XYZ file of C-alpha atoms in Angstrom:
683
model
C 0.000 0.000 0.000
C 1.242 3.482 -0.902
C 1.795 5.850 1.988
C -0.230 9.039 1.365
C -1.609 7.747 -1.902
C -3.822 10.677 -2.914
C -3.156 14.417 -3.222
C -5.702 15.011 -0.447
C -3.712 12.705 1.852
C -0.486 14.480 0.884
C -1.979 17.876 1.739
C -3.177 16.564 5.110
C 0.244 15.031 5.812
C 1.949 18.340 4.978
C -0.139 20.147 7.575
C 0.727 17.460 10.143
C 4.440 17.967 9.476
C 4.137 21.765 9.668
C 2.187 21.428 12.915
C 4.893 19.192 14.366
C 7.626 21.595 13.259
C 5.846 24.551 14.861
C 5.362 22.525 18.050
C 9.081 21.753 18.278
C 9.975 25.394 17.501
C 7.690 26.472 20.357
C 9.404 23.981 22.684
C 12.842 25.267 21.676
C 11.734 28.842 22.430
C 10.783 27.747 25.955
C 14.029 25.821 26.323
C 16.132 28.786 25.188
C 14.323 31.058 27.653
C 14.996 28.546 30.466
C 18.707 28.517 29.618
C 18.847 32.306 29.456
C 17.088 32.591 32.835
C 19.435 30.018 34.376
C 22.495 31.867 33.049
C 21.160 35.129 34.499
C 20.665 33.439 37.891
C 24.215 32.054 37.861
C 25.660 35.463 36.995
C 23.601 37.211 39.714
C 24.767 34.623 42.259
C 28.422 35.142 41.351
C 28.111 38.929 41.513
C 26.280 38.964 44.854
C 28.534 36.391 46.576
C 32.084 37.681 46.301
C 33.509 35.431 49.034
C 32.327 32.016 47.784
C 34.668 29.042 47.664
C 37.051 28.887 44.613
C 35.912 25.309 43.890
C 32.308 26.499 43.768
C 33.290 29.333 41.435
C 34.992 26.838 39.117
C 31.913 24.587 39.203
C 29.592 27.527 38.486
C 31.717 28.652 35.544
C 31.660 25.146 34.083
C 27.871 25.083 34.446
C 27.591 28.482 32.757
C 29.712 27.301 29.799
C 27.688 24.112 29.551
C 24.358 25.969 29.566
C 25.705 28.411 26.999
C 26.796 25.585 24.663
C 23.444 23.798 24.996
C 21.611 27.075 24.392
C 23.656 27.732 21.236
C 22.832 24.233 19.974
C 19.112 24.742 20.587
C 19.173 28.138 18.824
C 20.937 26.551 15.825
C 18.300 23.807 15.710
C 15.526 26.411 15.863
C 17.046 28.349 12.958
C 17.116 25.216 10.814
C 13.541 24.290 11.645
C 12.340 27.852 11.013
C 13.936 27.699 7.537
C 11.897 24.663 6.510
C 8.523 25.384 8.105
C 7.312 27.302 4.998
C 8.713 24.704 2.539
C 9.344 21.472 4.468
C 10.123 19.412 1.366
C 9.886 19.469 -2.423
C 10.164 15.855 -3.499
C 9.485 12.244 -2.600
C 10.599 8.797 -3.704
C 9.370 5.439 -2.441
C 12.354 3.094 -2.250
C 12.615 -0.582 -1.367
C 16.011 -2.195 -0.792
C 16.759 -5.507 -2.496
C 17.008 -7.320 0.781
C 14.680 -9.777 2.465
C 11.660 -8.329 4.240
C 12.664 -4.718 3.584
C 9.608 -2.417 3.638
C 8.935 0.320 1.101
C 10.446 3.517 2.526
C 8.793 6.857 1.663
C 11.679 9.346 1.413
C 10.591 12.996 1.618
C 13.374 15.345 0.480
C 13.898 18.963 1.566
C 16.612 21.524 2.202
C 17.332 20.162 5.699
C 17.000 16.910 7.602
C 14.141 16.701 10.100
C 14.539 13.920 12.620
C 11.561 13.614 14.945
C 12.916 12.443 18.299
C 9.419 11.611 19.514
C 8.694 9.068 16.769
C 12.429 8.314 16.325
C 12.168 8.604 12.556
C 13.715 10.739 9.858
C 10.685 12.560 8.508
C 12.572 14.671 5.918
C 15.938 13.873 4.333
C 18.468 16.575 3.439
C 18.805 16.927 -0.368
C 22.524 16.238 0.101
C 22.012 12.910 1.916
C 23.221 9.819 -0.009
C 19.698 8.374 -0.308
C 18.411 11.681 -1.776
C 20.748 11.363 -4.774
C 18.310 8.855 -6.309
C 15.712 11.607 -6.648
C 18.017 13.361 -9.134
C 19.711 10.377 -10.777
C 16.985 7.734 -11.232
C 13.449 7.335 -12.527
C 10.995 4.561 -11.612
C 12.481 1.078 -11.473
C 15.905 -0.153 -10.473
C 17.994 2.377 -8.567
C 20.944 2.594 -6.206
C 22.875 5.022 -4.057
C 26.289 5.109 -2.398
C 26.072 4.886 1.380
C 29.032 5.076 3.800
C 28.849 1.266 4.030
C 28.762 0.723 0.272
C 26.298 0.587 -2.630
C 22.619 0.118 -1.750
C 20.448 -1.338 -4.546
C 16.695 -1.418 -4.796
C 13.637 -0.168 -6.667
C 11.853 3.185 -6.865
C 8.097 2.578 -7.071
C 6.911 6.191 -6.792
C 8.337 9.614 -7.533
C 6.604 12.908 -6.774
C 7.433 16.565 -6.748
C 5.636 19.325 -4.873
C 5.394 23.073 -5.120
C 4.974 24.284 -1.524
C 5.000 27.963 -0.590
C 4.137 29.504 2.789
C 3.120 26.107 4.125
C 0.565 25.501 1.364
C 0.829 22.905 -1.398
C 0.227 24.730 -4.696
C 0.430 21.543 -6.757
C 1.785 18.008 -6.853
C 3.241 16.269 -9.892
C 3.568 12.519 -10.272
C 5.347 11.021 -13.232
C 6.576 7.676 -14.477
C 9.208 9.345 -16.638
C 10.804 12.487 -15.332
C 9.460 14.569 -12.537
C 11.635 17.541 -13.214
C 10.369 18.761 -16.571
C 7.030 20.235 -15.496
C 8.436 21.835 -12.365
C 11.453 23.071 -14.279
C 9.296 24.745 -16.924
C 7.244 26.472 -14.225
C 10.403 27.707 -12.511
C 12.012 28.866 -15.756
C 8.889 30.754 -16.730
C 8.856 32.676 -13.458
C 10.357 36.139 -13.104
C 13.898 37.014 -12.060
C 14.749 37.853 -8.454
C 17.111 40.400 -6.950
C 19.227 37.522 -5.628
C 20.194 34.167 -7.039
C 18.029 31.434 -5.475
C 18.691 27.819 -4.603
C 17.635 25.263 -7.247
C 17.454 22.086 -5.143
C 14.006 21.238 -6.534
C 15.134 21.341 -10.171
C 18.699 20.024 -10.132
C 19.240 17.939 -13.269
C 21.156 14.676 -13.518
C 24.273 16.166 -15.148
C 24.257 18.983 -12.592
C 23.933 16.503 -9.720
C 27.026 14.647 -10.930
C 29.030 17.854 -10.637
C 27.596 18.771 -7.241
C 28.381 15.362 -5.704
C 31.808 14.860 -7.281
C 34.067 14.111 -4.292
C 36.978 12.636 -6.238
C 38.285 15.488 -8.380
C 40.953 17.555 -6.664
C 40.387 20.259 -9.265
C 37.008 20.352 -11.006
C 36.791 22.591 -14.081
C 33.203 23.306 -15.154
C 32.710 24.604 -18.684
C 29.104 25.763 -18.777
C 27.254 27.514 -21.585
C 25.404 30.782 -20.954
C 22.374 30.159 -18.748
C 23.435 26.635 -17.709
C 23.324 27.523 -14.009
C 27.048 26.908 -13.510
C 27.477 29.449 -10.700
C 24.432 28.140 -8.869
C 25.655 24.560 -9.323
C 29.100 25.494 -7.990
C 27.517 27.035 -4.870
C 25.340 23.933 -4.375
C 28.531 21.893 -4.732
C 30.077 23.917 -1.897
C 26.961 23.286 0.229
C 27.208 19.565 -0.550
C 30.903 19.370 0.385
C 30.192 21.198 3.666
C 27.548 18.550 4.399
C 29.572 15.541 3.231
C 32.774 16.542 5.057
C 31.363 17.981 8.269
C 34.071 18.291 10.875
C 36.914 18.589 8.374
C 35.755 21.688 6.447
C 33.604 24.684 7.368
C 32.379 27.823 5.610
C 35.376 29.871 6.792
C 37.734 27.374 5.075
C 36.320 28.203 1.635
C 37.208 31.185 -0.544
C 35.303 32.461 -3.590
C 37.082 34.519 -6.251
C 34.307 36.534 -7.897
C 34.496 39.147 -10.678
C 33.055 42.110 -8.717
C 31.135 43.146 -5.594
C 27.787 43.321 -7.406
C 28.073 39.706 -8.489
C 29.200 38.693 -4.995
C 26.072 40.355 -3.589
C 23.877 38.737 -6.247
C 24.952 35.202 -5.251
C 25.123 35.885 -1.497
C 21.691 34.397 -0.800
C 22.293 30.870 -2.078
C 24.384 29.322 0.707
C 22.296 30.799 3.570
C 19.159 29.438 1.842
C 20.846 26.030 1.864
C 21.552 26.319 5.579
C 25.222 27.213 5.310
C 27.104 30.286 6.402
C 28.174 32.780 3.756
C 31.760 32.057 2.725
C 34.571 34.626 2.361
C 34.791 36.313 -1.020
C 37.595 38.209 -2.755
C 38.769 39.279 -6.220
C 41.810 38.393 -8.293
C 43.035 41.968 -7.982
C 42.819 41.858 -4.178
C 44.789 38.591 -4.077
C 47.557 39.836 -6.376
C 47.820 43.215 -4.656
C 48.036 41.481 -1.274
C 50.881 39.247 -2.515
C 52.729 42.418 -3.536
C 52.037 44.045 -0.134
C 49.812 46.690 -1.781
C 52.944 48.510 -2.968
C 51.870 49.320 -6.532
C 49.253 51.326 -8.351
C 47.691 49.338 -11.200
C 45.014 49.493 -13.861
C 42.067 47.350 -12.774
C 40.697 44.590 -14.986
C 37.638 46.761 -15.596
C 39.884 49.650 -16.711
C 41.821 47.345 -19.016
C 38.648 46.058 -20.671
C 37.288 49.604 -20.964
C 40.474 50.742 -22.715
C 40.233 47.811 -25.126
C 36.643 48.826 -25.908
C 37.230 52.552 -26.326
C 40.813 53.162 -27.501
C 42.632 49.912 -28.250
C 46.142 50.027 -29.693
C 48.036 47.184 -31.350
C 50.985 47.389 -28.916
C 48.606 47.288 -25.881
C 46.882 44.189 -27.311
C 50.279 42.617 -28.055
C 51.417 43.102 -24.444
C 48.248 41.500 -23.091
C 48.367 38.576 -25.549
C 52.012 37.763 -24.845
C 51.578 37.874 -21.063
C 48.642 35.496 -21.417
C 50.666 32.871 -23.291
C 52.372 29.719 -22.033
C 55.585 30.839 -23.791
C 55.614 33.787 -21.410
C 55.347 31.467 -18.386
C 58.159 29.268 -19.756
C 60.395 32.331 -20.193
C 59.536 33.535 -16.697
C 60.492 30.147 -15.204
C 63.793 30.168 -17.131
C 64.507 33.669 -15.833
C 63.836 32.574 -12.234
C 66.494 29.874 -12.763
C 68.764 32.590 -14.162
C 68.236 34.636 -10.989
C 69.160 31.565 -8.907
C 72.443 31.158 -10.801
C 73.514 34.762 -11.407
C 71.897 37.217 -8.975
C 73.829 36.222 -5.861
C 77.384 37.564 -5.898
C 79.152 36.455 -2.731
C 81.875 38.619 -1.160
C 84.172 38.225 1.830
C 82.652 39.583 5.037
C 84.967 40.865 7.768
C 82.901 39.808 10.798
C 85.373 40.849 13.497
C 88.891 42.244 13.618
C 90.279 38.729 13.329
C 87.536 36.743 11.572
C 86.539 36.984 7.899
C 83.817 34.837 6.341
C 85.065 33.759 2.876
C 82.975 34.501 -0.201
C 83.247 30.879 -1.376
C 81.724 29.653 1.905
C 78.848 32.164 1.672
C 78.196 31.175 -1.974
C 78.085 27.517 -0.951
C 75.433 28.243 1.707
C 73.216 30.111 -0.762
C 72.924 26.947 -2.840
C 72.808 24.671 0.230
C 69.503 26.265 1.265
C 67.904 26.033 -2.205
C 64.760 24.453 -0.706
C 63.937 27.956 0.575
C 62.731 30.816 -1.668
C 65.740 32.975 -2.446
C 64.992 35.873 -0.094
C 64.140 33.497 2.744
C 67.607 31.985 2.690
C 69.383 34.930 4.275
C 68.153 34.164 7.794
C 69.025 30.456 7.549
C 72.381 31.216 5.917
C 73.300 33.665 8.675
C 72.456 31.189 11.459
C 74.326 28.329 9.768
C 77.451 30.421 9.065
C 77.539 31.667 12.646
C 77.096 28.129 13.984
C 80.088 27.039 11.900
C 82.109 30.029 13.102
C 81.267 29.115 16.685
C 82.488 25.546 16.131
C 85.664 26.652 14.368
C 86.643 29.675 16.475
C 84.804 28.877 19.746
C 83.208 32.290 20.171
C 79.686 33.671 20.333
C 78.797 36.656 18.150
C 76.846 39.630 19.379
C 73.408 40.605 18.077
C 75.035 43.531 16.279
C 77.484 41.223 14.491
C 74.696 38.826 13.554
C 72.548 41.649 12.087
C 75.586 42.983 10.230
C 76.248 39.597 8.592
C 72.630 39.151 7.584
C 72.548 42.672 6.098
C 75.739 42.000 4.119
C 74.406 38.682 2.766
C 71.144 40.346 1.692
C 73.137 43.097 -0.056
C 74.926 40.446 -2.169
C 71.596 39.486 -3.766
C 70.622 41.686 -6.742
C 66.969 40.608 -6.643
C 65.620 42.485 -3.622
C 63.402 44.842 -5.626
C 60.470 43.101 -7.343
C 59.857 45.778 -9.949
C 63.524 46.040 -10.928
C 63.780 42.257 -11.281
C 60.636 42.300 -13.468
C 62.181 44.994 -15.694
C 65.374 42.926 -15.852
C 63.309 40.006 -17.135
C 62.172 41.874 -20.252
C 65.713 43.131 -20.895
C 67.013 39.555 -20.466
C 64.478 38.388 -23.075
C 65.490 41.195 -25.424
C 61.906 42.542 -25.372
C 61.965 45.678 -23.155
C 59.074 47.151 -25.186
C 56.681 44.587 -23.657
C 56.826 46.346 -20.300
C 55.204 49.751 -20.055
C 54.478 51.773 -16.946
C 51.543 54.176 -17.137
C 51.304 57.661 -15.603
C 52.164 57.994 -11.907
C 54.125 54.705 -11.957
C 50.947 52.711 -12.589
C 51.258 49.075 -13.679
C 49.123 47.589 -16.425
C 46.710 44.920 -15.199
C 48.475 42.228 -17.254
C 51.711 42.888 -15.300
C 50.178 42.306 -11.873
C 50.109 38.478 -12.002
C 53.628 37.904 -13.445
C 55.044 40.363 -10.902
C 53.269 38.414 -8.130
C 54.584 35.138 -9.641
C 58.147 36.483 -9.451
C 57.582 37.720 -5.898
C 56.393 34.275 -4.766
C 59.433 32.636 -6.390
C 61.718 35.060 -4.537
C 59.820 35.470 -1.271
C 57.480 32.464 -1.004
C 53.860 32.568 0.120
C 50.879 30.194 0.446
C 47.317 30.494 1.747
C 47.219 27.349 3.858
C 44.047 28.380 5.668
C 41.932 27.827 2.525
C 40.702 24.257 2.040
C 38.554 24.816 -1.045
C 38.869 27.545 -3.671
C 35.967 28.462 -5.960
C 36.892 30.497 -9.038
C 34.020 32.004 -11.049
C 34.187 33.504 -14.551
C 37.249 31.330 -15.216
C 37.601 32.478 -18.833
C 38.614 35.997 -17.774
C 41.787 34.874 -15.985
C 45.026 34.246 -17.860
C 47.294 31.171 -17.490
C 49.831 33.153 -15.432
C 47.039 34.099 -13.007
C 46.207 30.401 -12.630
C 49.880 29.691 -11.961
C 49.774 32.227 -9.124
C 46.584 30.601 -7.773
C 48.262 27.195 -7.854
C 51.230 28.484 -5.856
C 49.068 30.295 -3.295
C 46.311 27.698 -2.918
C 47.388 24.065 -2.828
C 43.839 23.036 -1.820
C 40.965 21.524 -3.793
C 39.432 23.803 -6.413
C 36.185 24.276 -8.297
C 36.729 26.444 -11.376
C 33.825 27.482 -13.593
C 32.959 29.705 -16.514
C 32.238 29.891 -20.221
C 34.915 30.451 -22.850
C 32.275 32.067 -25.107
C 31.614 34.844 -22.594
C 35.059 36.330 -22.189
C 35.113 40.113 -21.932
C 38.851 40.026 -22.591
C 39.516 37.853 -25.655
C 43.206 38.841 -25.698
C 43.916 37.424 -22.252
C 41.316 34.731 -21.661
C 41.599 31.000 -20.896
C 39.730 27.935 -22.107
C 39.076 24.873 -19.924
C 42.009 23.070 -21.594
C 44.346 26.004 -20.919
C 43.285 26.088 -17.257
C 43.855 22.342 -16.994
C 47.360 22.816 -18.405
C 48.131 25.784 -16.113
C 46.959 23.963 -12.971
C 48.731 20.770 -14.177
C 45.697 18.743 -13.131
C 41.923 18.942 -13.235
C 38.837 17.088 -14.392
C 36.772 18.963 -16.996
C 32.978 18.581 -16.858
C 30.569 20.303 -19.244
C 27.145 21.827 -18.699
C 25.581 22.126 -22.144
C 21.901 22.748 -21.422
C 20.880 26.395 -21.268
C 17.947 27.110 -18.949
C 17.868 30.912 -18.723
C 16.615 32.148 -22.071
C 13.760 31.165 -24.351
C 14.638 29.223 -27.502
C 14.059 32.370 -29.560
C 16.564 34.421 -27.527
C 19.074 31.552 -27.516
C 18.838 31.177 -31.318
C 19.415 34.916 -31.705
C 22.488 34.835 -29.430
C 23.866 31.857 -31.353
C 24.012 34.018 -34.498
C 26.307 36.432 -32.670
C 28.612 33.691 -31.345
C 27.951 30.075 -32.216
C 28.469 27.556 -29.444
C 28.018 24.020 -30.789
C 27.875 22.611 -27.248
C 24.770 24.622 -26.316
C 21.458 22.743 -25.968
C 18.496 25.043 -25.212
C 15.727 23.750 -22.957
C 12.472 23.859 -24.912
C 10.791 27.005 -23.610
C 9.298 29.417 -26.119
C 8.518 33.115 -26.000
C 8.623 36.334 -27.989
C 11.026 36.637 -30.885
C 13.801 39.220 -30.210
C 13.292 42.558 -31.951
C 15.903 44.688 -33.738
C 14.504 48.216 -34.092
C 15.955 50.844 -36.451
C 15.516 54.615 -36.037
C 16.491 57.638 -38.073
C 18.323 59.450 -35.294
C 19.332 59.333 -31.642
C 16.250 61.252 -30.494
C 13.892 58.683 -32.037
C 15.876 55.793 -30.552
C 15.774 57.385 -27.098
C 12.017 57.960 -27.350
C 11.479 54.298 -28.340
C 13.537 53.074 -25.351
C 11.337 55.185 -23.060
C 8.252 53.541 -24.589
C 9.777 50.085 -24.045
C 10.420 50.999 -20.404
C 6.826 52.169 -20.009
C 5.590 48.862 -21.482
C 7.792 46.964 -19.030
C 6.366 48.969 -16.119
C 2.851 47.779 -16.945
C 3.941 44.155 -17.389
C 4.330 41.364 -14.822
C 8.111 41.371 -15.238
C 10.186 42.261 -12.186
C 13.490 43.223 -13.784
C 14.645 45.128 -16.851
C 18.287 45.394 -17.846
C 19.383 48.168 -20.210
C 22.801 46.871 -21.195
C 25.232 49.197 -22.992
C 28.649 48.314 -24.386
C 30.637 50.483 -21.958
C 30.075 52.071 -18.573
C 30.421 55.572 -19.976
C 27.697 54.808 -22.546
C 25.479 53.428 -19.751
C 26.042 56.537 -17.643
C 25.269 58.812 -20.609
C 22.119 56.806 -21.428
C 20.905 57.031 -17.810
C 21.326 60.843 -17.932
C 19.427 61.125 -21.216
C 16.533 58.898 -20.144
C 15.922 60.857 -16.937
C 13.698 58.149 -15.440
C 13.666 58.297 -11.606
C 13.336 54.533 -11.067
C 16.483 53.608 -13.018
C 19.401 52.156 -11.026
C 22.822 52.788 -12.575
C 25.110 49.805 -11.938
C 28.762 50.815 -12.186
C 32.123 49.198 -11.423
C 31.955 50.996 -8.061
C 28.561 49.539 -7.107
C 28.413 46.951 -4.351
C 24.863 45.572 -4.558
C 22.419 44.295 -7.157
C 18.899 45.741 -7.116
C 15.674 44.606 -8.720
C 13.708 46.803 -11.101
C 15.157 48.871 -13.964
C 18.937 48.576 -14.128
C 21.221 50.280 -16.624
C 24.762 48.986 -16.831
C 27.627 47.842 -19.068
C 27.944 44.369 -20.582
C 30.990 43.789 -18.391
C 29.064 44.423 -15.170
C 26.008 42.498 -16.410
C 27.990 39.275 -16.811
C 26.639 36.611 -14.459
C 23.343 38.477 -13.909
C 19.943 37.848 -15.497
C 16.863 39.962 -16.228
C 13.299 39.222 -17.283
C 13.709 41.713 -20.110
C 16.816 43.210 -21.745
C 17.184 46.281 -23.973
C 20.484 46.740 -25.817
C 20.810 50.241 -27.325
C 23.222 51.579 -29.952
C 23.800 48.285 -31.788
C 25.043 50.053 -34.925
C 28.055 48.894 -36.935
C 30.280 51.658 -35.549
C 29.634 50.734 -31.894
C 29.805 46.942 -32.304
C 32.413 45.915 -34.898
C 35.523 44.375 -33.236
C 35.974 40.900 -31.762
C 35.723 42.215 -28.202
C 32.538 44.070 -29.229
C 31.127 40.726 -30.386
C 31.892 39.239 -26.958
C 30.146 42.125 -25.218
C 27.070 41.818 -27.430
C 26.891 38.066 -26.800
C 27.103 38.615 -23.045
C 24.395 41.295 -23.212
C 21.916 39.182 -25.225
C 22.359 36.113 -22.999
C 21.254 38.063 -19.907
C 17.630 38.028 -21.140
C 15.212 35.422 -19.798
C 11.902 36.265 -21.545
C 12.158 39.349 -23.773
C 14.985 40.936 -25.781
C 15.030 44.161 -27.800
C 17.973 45.743 -29.646
C 17.878 49.331 -30.934
C 20.061 51.497 -33.172
C 19.901 54.622 -35.265
C 21.428 55.150 -38.684
C 21.728 53.028 -41.801
C 23.453 49.825 -40.657
C 23.259 47.687 -37.571
C 26.191 45.650 -36.273
C 27.339 42.873 -38.655
C 27.026 40.393 -35.759
C 23.200 40.138 -35.949
C-alpha cells in the first residue's frame, strides 16, 4: 500500500508535518528562555557572593559554559527548523532495498534533515544525503545510491514533486518518466529575483554529478550561458560542507568573484541552503596582497574599458604575450637565471680577526635552495655563525649577527620586485613589452607575473583555505592560474564559459586552465535554462556555441529596431520601459557596451526609477537597471534592452563578446535598438 496515496492525503500530511515543526519550535523557544534565565541566575549569584569558595566558582563557571553551549545548539536547531517550516520538502521517492523483508520507505526530500525524536524517525531527508541522490539520478524502477557502508540497490516505485509555498501545497506532480520537466518549466517561466536562489528542486542529472563529485581535486566546469554553472558550484560547496562535516567549514572556503555586485547577487544561495556565507575576494585583491599593496595598477575593468574605447596594437600585443604559455616558460627560465647569477658572494669581515670567505657564503646560498631565495638569508646567517662558533669557539653579538645578515642580503641583486621584473624583459630582449603608465601605474596584465616572481623570490601560500571556488574562469590568464596554484594548494572548483570572455586577448579555455593547474577534471554543462529558444537562437548568431542545448521554452522573438536618429531611438527606449512597467516582469536590464555609454544613457533617459550599476557599485537591485555588458555578466533579467547596436559601436571581436554577453542576460524578452543606416554585422 502506498503511503499518502492521494493528493488530499499528501496535503493533510503536509499540515501534520508543519504542525509538528511549529510545536518543536515552540518547545525550543521555551528551552532557550529557560537557559537564558538560568544563566542570568548564575551570573547574579556570582556577583552577589564575592567570598564564595574557589571550587564552587569553578563549578559555576563550568555550568555556565555548559548551559551556553546547549543554548547555542538549541538556537541553531531552531534556525534550521524555522527555515523549513514554509517549505518542508519538495520531493518524494518510495524506495525498497533488495534485501529480504525490507519495507517500502517513503523518502521525503527537503533543504534540511528533520529527525523527529518523539517518533524516532527521519521525517525529511536533506537533499545532500546519499539516499536523496536517487531523486536526481533515477526514474521509476531499479535504482541505487552510495552509502558510507557501500552501494545500496533497490527499486523506486513512486516519484513525486511538490510546489509548496508559505506552508501551502500549490500543486503536486507525479510522473513515471521524469518529474523535473514540469516543475522546471514552471520555474524557468517565473520572473527574475534580486538575488540568485537555490535550485534544489530542479537540479538535473548532469548537474547533480558535478555537485556530488568528491573525487576530483580540481574540477573545471565549462558551462554555456544560462546553464546555471554558478548556482551549481555554490550547491557543490553546500554539498561538500555537508559531506565533510568536521573537516571543512564555511570559513575554510574562498570564492574569487568578478566584482562586488556579483558577490552580492549570489550571497543568498548558501544561507538558503543552511550554510554560512563564505569569504569572497577578487583576483586583484589577491595579487595586490601578494605584492604588499605597494603598486598602483590598472584594474581589470579599466583594461577592458580601454580595449573597448581606444585599443592600440601594442597594448593588445602586451596582453596577448603575457597570457601565453611561452611567457610562463620564459619567466620560469629567468627565475632559474636569478638563482644562478643574482647572488654575488663577497668576503665579510665579521670581526677584527675573523673573515667569512665569499666561497663559503656562496656555498650556503645553494645549500639552502629548498627555501625561496629571499628566505635563505636568515638560515644562511644562522648556519654560518654556527660554523664560526664551532671553528673559532666564540659567540657573536646581536650587532654582528645583524651585520652579517645585512651583508648577505646586499649580495643578492633581486631584492626589488619591480627592478627584477624589468630585468626580465631586458634579459628576453623585449623591453618594449613592459610599459608603466602615468604615476608609476602598472598595467593589469603585469600584476600576475610580478606576483609570480615575488612568490618565487619570497614564497607565500594560503594554507588556511581548504577549497577555492573560481568564477568567470575564462577571464583569468594562465599566469594568473599559476599564481593561484602556488598560493592555494587546496581543492578547487573552477567554472565559466569560454564564449563569454570580456577580454579575448587574455582569456583562458578549460584546456588552458587544466594545463596551467597541471591537473583537473573537466565537466561540461551544455543545457541552457535561462533564455527562451528564440533568444538563444538569436544569441547563437552572434557567437555560435556548438555545445549549447536550449531547454524547450518558447517566447517572444527578439526585436531589432531601427531609427532615423538618436532622439527617435531614445524615445522608443522610453516607450519600451513604459511597457515593461505595466507588465508582470520584475526586472529590466538596459545593457550598454561600456560604462560611460550606460552613464550617458541614464542621464538622457531621466527616469527616476532607473538604477545605474557601475564598477563601483556593491549591490544588485531589482527593477530597472542600466549597466555595461561587463558588469552584467553573471546576472539575469526578465527583459533586456540593448541600445546603440550600430556597426560603428559593435564591430571588433571584443565588441562581439560584449554583445553576446548582453543578449544572454535576457530570460523572456529581448530588444535591440540602433539609429542610422546599418546595424552591427554580428546580428
